[in-house]
PDB file of N, CA, C and O in Angstrom:
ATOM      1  N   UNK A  23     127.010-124.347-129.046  1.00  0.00           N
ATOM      2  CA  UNK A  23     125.790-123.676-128.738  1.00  0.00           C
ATOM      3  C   UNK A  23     125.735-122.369-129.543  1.00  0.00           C
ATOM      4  O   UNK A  23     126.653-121.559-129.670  1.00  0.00           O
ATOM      5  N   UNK A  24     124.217-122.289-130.183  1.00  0.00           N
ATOM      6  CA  UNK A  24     124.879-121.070-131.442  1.00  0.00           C
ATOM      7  C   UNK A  24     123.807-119.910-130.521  1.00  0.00           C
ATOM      8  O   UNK A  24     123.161-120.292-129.546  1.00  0.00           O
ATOM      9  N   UNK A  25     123.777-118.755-130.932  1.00  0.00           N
ATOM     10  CA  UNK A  25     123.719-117.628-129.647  1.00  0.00           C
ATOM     11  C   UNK A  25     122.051-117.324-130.303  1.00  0.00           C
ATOM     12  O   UNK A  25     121.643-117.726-131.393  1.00  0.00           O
ATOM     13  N   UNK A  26     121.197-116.429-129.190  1.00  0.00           N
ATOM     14  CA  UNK A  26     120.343-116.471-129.511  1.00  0.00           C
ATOM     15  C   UNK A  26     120.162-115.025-130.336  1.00  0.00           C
ATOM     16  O   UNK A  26     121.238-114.440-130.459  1.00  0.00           O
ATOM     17  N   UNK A  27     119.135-114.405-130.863  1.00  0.00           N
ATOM     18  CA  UNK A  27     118.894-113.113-131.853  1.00  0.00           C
ATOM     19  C   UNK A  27     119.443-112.293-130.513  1.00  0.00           C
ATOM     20  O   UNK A  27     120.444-111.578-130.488  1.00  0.00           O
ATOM     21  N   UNK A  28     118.394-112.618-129.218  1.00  0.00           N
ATOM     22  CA  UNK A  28     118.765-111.723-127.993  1.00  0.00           C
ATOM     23  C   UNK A  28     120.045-111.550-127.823  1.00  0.00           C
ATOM     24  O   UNK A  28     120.433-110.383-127.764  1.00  0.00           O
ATOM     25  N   UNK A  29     120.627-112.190-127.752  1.00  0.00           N
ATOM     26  CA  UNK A  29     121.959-112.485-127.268  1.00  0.00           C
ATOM     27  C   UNK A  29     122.992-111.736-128.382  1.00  0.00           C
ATOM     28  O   UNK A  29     124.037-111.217-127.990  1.00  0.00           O
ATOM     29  N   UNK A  30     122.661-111.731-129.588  1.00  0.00           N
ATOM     30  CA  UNK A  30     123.221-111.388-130.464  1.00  0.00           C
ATOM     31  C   UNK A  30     123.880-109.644-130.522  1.00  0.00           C
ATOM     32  O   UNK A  30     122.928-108.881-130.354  1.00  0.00           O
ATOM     33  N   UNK A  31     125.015-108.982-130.682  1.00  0.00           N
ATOM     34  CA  UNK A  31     125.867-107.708-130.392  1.00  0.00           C
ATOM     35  C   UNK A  31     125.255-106.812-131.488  1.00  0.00           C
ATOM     36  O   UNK A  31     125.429-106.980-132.695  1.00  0.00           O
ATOM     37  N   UNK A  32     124.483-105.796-130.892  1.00  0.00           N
ATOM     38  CA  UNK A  32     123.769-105.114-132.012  1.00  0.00           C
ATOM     39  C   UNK A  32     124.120-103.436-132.117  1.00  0.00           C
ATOM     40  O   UNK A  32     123.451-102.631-132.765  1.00  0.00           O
ATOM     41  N   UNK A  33     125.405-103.105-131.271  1.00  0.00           N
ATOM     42  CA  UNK A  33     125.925-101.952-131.121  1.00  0.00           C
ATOM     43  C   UNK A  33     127.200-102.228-132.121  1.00  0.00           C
ATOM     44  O   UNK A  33     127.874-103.186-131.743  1.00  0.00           O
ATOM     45  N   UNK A  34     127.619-101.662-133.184  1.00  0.00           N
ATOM     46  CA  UNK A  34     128.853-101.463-133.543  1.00  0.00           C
ATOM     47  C   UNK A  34     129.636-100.271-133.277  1.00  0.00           C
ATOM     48  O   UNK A  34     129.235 -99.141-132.999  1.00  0.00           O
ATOM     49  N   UNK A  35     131.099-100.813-133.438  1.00  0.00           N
ATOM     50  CA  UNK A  35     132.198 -99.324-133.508  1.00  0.00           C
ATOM     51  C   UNK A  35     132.328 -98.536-134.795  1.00  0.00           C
ATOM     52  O   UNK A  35     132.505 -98.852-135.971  1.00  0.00           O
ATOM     53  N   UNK A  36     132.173 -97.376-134.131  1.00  0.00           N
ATOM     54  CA  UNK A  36     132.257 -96.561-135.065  1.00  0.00           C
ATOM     55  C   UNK A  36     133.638 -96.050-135.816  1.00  0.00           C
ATOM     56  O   UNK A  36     134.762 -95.972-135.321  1.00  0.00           O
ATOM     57  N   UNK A  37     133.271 -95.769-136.983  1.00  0.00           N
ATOM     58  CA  UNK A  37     134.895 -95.438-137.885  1.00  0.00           C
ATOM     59  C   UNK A  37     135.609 -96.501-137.736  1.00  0.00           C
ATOM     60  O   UNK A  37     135.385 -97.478-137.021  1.00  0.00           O
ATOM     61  N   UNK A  38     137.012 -96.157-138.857  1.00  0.00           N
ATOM     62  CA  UNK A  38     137.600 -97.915-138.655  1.00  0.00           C
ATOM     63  C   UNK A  38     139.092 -97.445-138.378  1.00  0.00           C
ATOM     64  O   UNK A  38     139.458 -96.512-137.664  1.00  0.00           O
ATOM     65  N   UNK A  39     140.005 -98.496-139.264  1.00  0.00           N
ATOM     66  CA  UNK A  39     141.312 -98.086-138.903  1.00  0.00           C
ATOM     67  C   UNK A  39     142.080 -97.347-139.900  1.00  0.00           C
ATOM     68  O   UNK A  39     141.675 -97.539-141.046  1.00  0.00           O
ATOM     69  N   UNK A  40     143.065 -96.564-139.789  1.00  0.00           N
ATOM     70  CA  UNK A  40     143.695 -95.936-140.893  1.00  0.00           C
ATOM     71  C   UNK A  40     144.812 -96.797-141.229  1.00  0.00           C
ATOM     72  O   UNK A  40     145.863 -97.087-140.658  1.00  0.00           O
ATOM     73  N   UNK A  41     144.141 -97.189-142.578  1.00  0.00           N
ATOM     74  CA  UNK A  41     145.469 -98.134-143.027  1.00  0.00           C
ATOM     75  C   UNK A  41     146.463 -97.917-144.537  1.00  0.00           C
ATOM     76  O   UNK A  41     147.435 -98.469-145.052  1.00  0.00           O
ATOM     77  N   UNK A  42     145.443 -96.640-144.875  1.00  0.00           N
ATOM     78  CA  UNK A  42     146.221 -95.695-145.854  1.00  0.00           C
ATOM     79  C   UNK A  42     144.952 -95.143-146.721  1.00  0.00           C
ATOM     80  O   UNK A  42     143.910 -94.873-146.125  1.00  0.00           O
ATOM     81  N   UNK A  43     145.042 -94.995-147.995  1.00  0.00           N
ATOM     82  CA  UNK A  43     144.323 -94.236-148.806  1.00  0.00           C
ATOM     83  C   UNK A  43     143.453 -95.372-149.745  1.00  0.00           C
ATOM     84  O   UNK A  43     142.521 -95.171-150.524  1.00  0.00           O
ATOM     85  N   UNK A  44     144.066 -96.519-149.396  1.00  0.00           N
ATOM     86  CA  UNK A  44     142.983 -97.401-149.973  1.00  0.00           C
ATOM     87  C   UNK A  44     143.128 -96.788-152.197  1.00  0.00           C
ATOM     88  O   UNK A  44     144.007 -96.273-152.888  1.00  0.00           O
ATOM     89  N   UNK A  45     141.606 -97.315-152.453  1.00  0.00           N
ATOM     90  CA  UNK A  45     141.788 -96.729-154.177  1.00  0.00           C
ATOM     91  C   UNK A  45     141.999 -95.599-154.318  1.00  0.00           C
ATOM     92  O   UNK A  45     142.285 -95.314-155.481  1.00  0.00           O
ATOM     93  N   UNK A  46     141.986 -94.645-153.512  1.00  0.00           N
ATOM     94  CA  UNK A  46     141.996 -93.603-153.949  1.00  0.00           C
ATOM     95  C   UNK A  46     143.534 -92.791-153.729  1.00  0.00           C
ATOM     96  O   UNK A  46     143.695 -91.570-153.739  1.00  0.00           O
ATOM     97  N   UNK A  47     144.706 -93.955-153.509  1.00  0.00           N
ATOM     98  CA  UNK A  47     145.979 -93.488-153.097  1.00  0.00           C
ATOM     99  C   UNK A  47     146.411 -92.703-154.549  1.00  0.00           C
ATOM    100  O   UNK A  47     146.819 -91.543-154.581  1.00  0.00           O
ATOM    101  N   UNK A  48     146.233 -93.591-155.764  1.00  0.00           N
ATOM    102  CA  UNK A  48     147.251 -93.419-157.030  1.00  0.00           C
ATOM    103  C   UNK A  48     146.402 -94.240-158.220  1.00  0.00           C
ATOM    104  O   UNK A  48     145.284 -94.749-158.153  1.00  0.00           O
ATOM    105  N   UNK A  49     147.282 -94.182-159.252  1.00  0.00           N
ATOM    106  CA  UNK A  49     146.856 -95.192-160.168  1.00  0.00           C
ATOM    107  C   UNK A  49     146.838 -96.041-159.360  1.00  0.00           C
ATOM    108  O   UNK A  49     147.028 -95.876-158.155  1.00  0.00           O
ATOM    109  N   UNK A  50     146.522 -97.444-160.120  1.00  0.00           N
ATOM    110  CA  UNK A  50     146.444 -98.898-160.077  1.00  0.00           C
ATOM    111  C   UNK A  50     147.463 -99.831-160.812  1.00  0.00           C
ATOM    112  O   UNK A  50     148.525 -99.403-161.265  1.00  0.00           O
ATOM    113  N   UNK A  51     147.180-100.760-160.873  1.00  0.00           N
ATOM    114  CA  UNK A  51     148.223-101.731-161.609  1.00  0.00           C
ATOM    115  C   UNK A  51     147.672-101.740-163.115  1.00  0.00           C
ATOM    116  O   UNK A  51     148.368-102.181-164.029  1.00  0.00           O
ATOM    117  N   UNK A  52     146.494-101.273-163.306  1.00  0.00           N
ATOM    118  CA  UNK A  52     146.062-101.348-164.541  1.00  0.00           C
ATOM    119  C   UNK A  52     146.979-100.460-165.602  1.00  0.00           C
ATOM    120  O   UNK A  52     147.669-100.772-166.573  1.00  0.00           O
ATOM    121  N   UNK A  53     146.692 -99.347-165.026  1.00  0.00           N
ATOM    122  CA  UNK A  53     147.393 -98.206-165.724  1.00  0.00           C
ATOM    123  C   UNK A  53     149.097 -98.572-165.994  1.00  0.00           C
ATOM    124  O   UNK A  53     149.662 -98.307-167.056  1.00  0.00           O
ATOM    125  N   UNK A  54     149.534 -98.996-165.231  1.00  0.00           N
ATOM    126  CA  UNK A  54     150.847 -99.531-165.307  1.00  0.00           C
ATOM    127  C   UNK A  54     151.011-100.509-166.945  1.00  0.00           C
ATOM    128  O   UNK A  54     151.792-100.325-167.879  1.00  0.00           O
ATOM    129  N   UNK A  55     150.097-101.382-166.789  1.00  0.00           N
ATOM    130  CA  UNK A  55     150.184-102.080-167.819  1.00  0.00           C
ATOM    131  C   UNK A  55     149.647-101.785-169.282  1.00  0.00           C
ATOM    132  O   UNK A  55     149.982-102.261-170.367  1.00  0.00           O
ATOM    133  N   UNK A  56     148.706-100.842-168.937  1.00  0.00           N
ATOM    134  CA  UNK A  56     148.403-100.289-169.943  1.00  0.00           C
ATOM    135  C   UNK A  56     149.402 -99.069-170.601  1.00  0.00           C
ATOM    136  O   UNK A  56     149.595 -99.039-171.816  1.00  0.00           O
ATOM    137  N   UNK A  57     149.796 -98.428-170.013  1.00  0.00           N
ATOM    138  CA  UNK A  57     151.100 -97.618-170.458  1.00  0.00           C
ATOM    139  C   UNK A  57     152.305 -98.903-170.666  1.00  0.00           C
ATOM    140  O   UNK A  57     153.178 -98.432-171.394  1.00  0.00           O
ATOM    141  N   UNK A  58     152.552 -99.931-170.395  1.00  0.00           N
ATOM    142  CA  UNK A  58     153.621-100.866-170.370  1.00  0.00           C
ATOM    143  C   UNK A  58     153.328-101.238-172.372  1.00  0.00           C
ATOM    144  O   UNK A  58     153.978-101.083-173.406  1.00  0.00           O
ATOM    145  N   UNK A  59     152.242-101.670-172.059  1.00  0.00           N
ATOM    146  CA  UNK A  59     151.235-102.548-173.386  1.00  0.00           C
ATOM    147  C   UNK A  59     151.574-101.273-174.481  1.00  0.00           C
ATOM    148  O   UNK A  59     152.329-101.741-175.332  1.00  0.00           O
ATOM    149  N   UNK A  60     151.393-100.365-174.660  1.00  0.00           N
ATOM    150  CA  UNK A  60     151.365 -98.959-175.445  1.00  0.00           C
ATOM    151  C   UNK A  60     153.108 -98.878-176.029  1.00  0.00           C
ATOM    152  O   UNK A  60     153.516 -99.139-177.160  1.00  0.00           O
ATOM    153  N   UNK A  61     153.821 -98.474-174.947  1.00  0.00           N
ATOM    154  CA  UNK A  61     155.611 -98.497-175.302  1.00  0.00           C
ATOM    155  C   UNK A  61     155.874 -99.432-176.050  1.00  0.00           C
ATOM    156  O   UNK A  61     156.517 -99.220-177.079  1.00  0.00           O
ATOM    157  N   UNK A  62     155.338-100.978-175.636  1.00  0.00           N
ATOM    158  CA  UNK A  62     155.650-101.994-176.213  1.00  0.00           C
ATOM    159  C   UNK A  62     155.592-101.858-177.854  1.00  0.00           C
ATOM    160  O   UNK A  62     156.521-101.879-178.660  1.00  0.00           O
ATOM    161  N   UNK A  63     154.121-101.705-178.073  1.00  0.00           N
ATOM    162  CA  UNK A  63     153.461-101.439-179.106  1.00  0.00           C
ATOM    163  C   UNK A  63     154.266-100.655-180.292  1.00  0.00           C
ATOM    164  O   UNK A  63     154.757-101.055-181.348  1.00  0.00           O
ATOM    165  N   UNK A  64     154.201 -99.461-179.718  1.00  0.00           N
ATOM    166  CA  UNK A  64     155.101 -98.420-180.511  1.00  0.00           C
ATOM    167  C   UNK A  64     156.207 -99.194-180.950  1.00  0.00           C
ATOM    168  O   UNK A  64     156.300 -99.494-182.140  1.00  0.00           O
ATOM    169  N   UNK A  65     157.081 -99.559-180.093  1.00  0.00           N
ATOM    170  CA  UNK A  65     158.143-100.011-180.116  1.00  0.00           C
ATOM    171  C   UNK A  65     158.638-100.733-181.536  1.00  0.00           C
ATOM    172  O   UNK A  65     159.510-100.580-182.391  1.00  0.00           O
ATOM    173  N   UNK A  66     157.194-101.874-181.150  1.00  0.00           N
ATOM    174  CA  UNK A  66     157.637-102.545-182.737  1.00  0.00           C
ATOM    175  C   UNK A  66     157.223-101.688-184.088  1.00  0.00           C
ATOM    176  O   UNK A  66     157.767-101.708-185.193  1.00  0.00           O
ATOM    177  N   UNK A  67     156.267-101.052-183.709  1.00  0.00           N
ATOM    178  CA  UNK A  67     155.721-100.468-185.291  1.00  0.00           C
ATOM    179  C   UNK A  67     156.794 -99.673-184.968  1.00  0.00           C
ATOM    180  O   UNK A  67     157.632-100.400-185.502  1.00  0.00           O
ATOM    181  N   UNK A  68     157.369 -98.869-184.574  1.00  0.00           N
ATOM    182  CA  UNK A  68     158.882 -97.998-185.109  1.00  0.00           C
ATOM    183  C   UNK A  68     159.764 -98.921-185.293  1.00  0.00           C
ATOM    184  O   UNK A  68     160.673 -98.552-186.037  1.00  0.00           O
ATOM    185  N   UNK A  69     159.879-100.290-184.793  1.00  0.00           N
ATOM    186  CA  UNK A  69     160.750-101.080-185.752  1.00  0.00           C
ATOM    187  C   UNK A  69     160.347-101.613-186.699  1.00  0.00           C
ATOM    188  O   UNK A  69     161.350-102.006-187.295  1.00  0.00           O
ATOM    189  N   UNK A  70     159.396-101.917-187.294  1.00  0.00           N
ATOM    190  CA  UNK A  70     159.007-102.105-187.959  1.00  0.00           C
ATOM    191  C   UNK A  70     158.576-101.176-189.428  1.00  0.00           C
ATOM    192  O   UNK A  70     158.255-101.577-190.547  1.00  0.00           O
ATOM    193  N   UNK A  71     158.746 -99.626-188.810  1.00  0.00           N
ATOM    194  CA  UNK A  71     158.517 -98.829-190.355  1.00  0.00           C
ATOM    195  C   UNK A  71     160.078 -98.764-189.901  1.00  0.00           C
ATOM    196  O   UNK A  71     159.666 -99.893-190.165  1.00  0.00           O
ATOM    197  N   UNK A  72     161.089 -98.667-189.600  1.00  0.00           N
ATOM    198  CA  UNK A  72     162.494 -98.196-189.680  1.00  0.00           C
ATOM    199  C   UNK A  72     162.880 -99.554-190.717  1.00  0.00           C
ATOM    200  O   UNK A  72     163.668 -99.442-191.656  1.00  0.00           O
ATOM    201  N   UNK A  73     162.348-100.528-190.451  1.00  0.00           N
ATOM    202  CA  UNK A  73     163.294-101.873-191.301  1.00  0.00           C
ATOM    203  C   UNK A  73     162.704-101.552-192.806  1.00  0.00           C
ATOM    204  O   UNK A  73     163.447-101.570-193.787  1.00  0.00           O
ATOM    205  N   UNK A  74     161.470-101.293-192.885  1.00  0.00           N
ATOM    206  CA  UNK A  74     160.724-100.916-194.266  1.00  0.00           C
ATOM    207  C   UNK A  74     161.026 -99.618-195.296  1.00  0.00           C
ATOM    208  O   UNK A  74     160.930 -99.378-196.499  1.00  0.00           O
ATOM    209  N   UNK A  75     161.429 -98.970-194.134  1.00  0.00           N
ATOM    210  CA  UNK A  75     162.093 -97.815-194.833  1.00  0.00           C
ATOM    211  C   UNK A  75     163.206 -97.819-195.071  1.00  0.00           C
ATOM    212  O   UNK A  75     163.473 -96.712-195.538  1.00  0.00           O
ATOM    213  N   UNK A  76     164.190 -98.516-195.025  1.00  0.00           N
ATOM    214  CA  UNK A  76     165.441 -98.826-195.757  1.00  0.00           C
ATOM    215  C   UNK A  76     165.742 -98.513-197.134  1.00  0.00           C
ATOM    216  O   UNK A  76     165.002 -99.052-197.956  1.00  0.00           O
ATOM    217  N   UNK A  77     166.861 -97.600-197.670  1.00  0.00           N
ATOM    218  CA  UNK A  77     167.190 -97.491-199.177  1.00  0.00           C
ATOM    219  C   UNK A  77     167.303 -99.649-199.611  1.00  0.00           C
ATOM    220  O   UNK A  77     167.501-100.613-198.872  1.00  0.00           O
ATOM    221  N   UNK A  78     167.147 -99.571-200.562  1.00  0.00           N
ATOM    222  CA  UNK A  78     167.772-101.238-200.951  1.00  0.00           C
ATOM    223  C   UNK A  78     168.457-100.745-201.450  1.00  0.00           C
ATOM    224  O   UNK A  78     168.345 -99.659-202.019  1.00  0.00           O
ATOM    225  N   UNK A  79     169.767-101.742-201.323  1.00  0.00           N
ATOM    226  CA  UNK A  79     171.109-102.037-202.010  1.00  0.00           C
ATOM    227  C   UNK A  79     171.252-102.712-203.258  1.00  0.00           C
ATOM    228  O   UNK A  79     170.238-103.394-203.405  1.00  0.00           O
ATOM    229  N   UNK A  80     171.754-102.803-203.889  1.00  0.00           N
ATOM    230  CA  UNK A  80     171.706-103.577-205.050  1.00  0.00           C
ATOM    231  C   UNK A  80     171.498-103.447-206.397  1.00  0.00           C
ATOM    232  O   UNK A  80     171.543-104.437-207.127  1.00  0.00           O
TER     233      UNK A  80
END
């Protein structure tokens, strides 16, 4: 039996529950990876000009 409009709960509670800071605690996971993605990055182009910059032997 589905309820009528009358019948229907038209008072809500107010405020909710505290369950922390929600988005606005810290970064995100984005930032994580995006600073992760960046180190990476570097990483190789400094290995990559260190192998290039080598005296040759020979």
């Amino acid at each position: 039996m589905t309820p009528r409009s009358s019948q229907q709960v038209t008072r809500k509670p107010g405020g909710g529950a505290a369950t922390g800071g929600g988005g606005d605690a810290g970064p995100d996971g984005r930032t994580f990876v995006l600073v992760g993605s960046v180190l990476v990055l570097g990483a190789g182009v400094g290995g990559l000009m260190m192998r290039r910059r080598r005296p040759n032997r020979g």
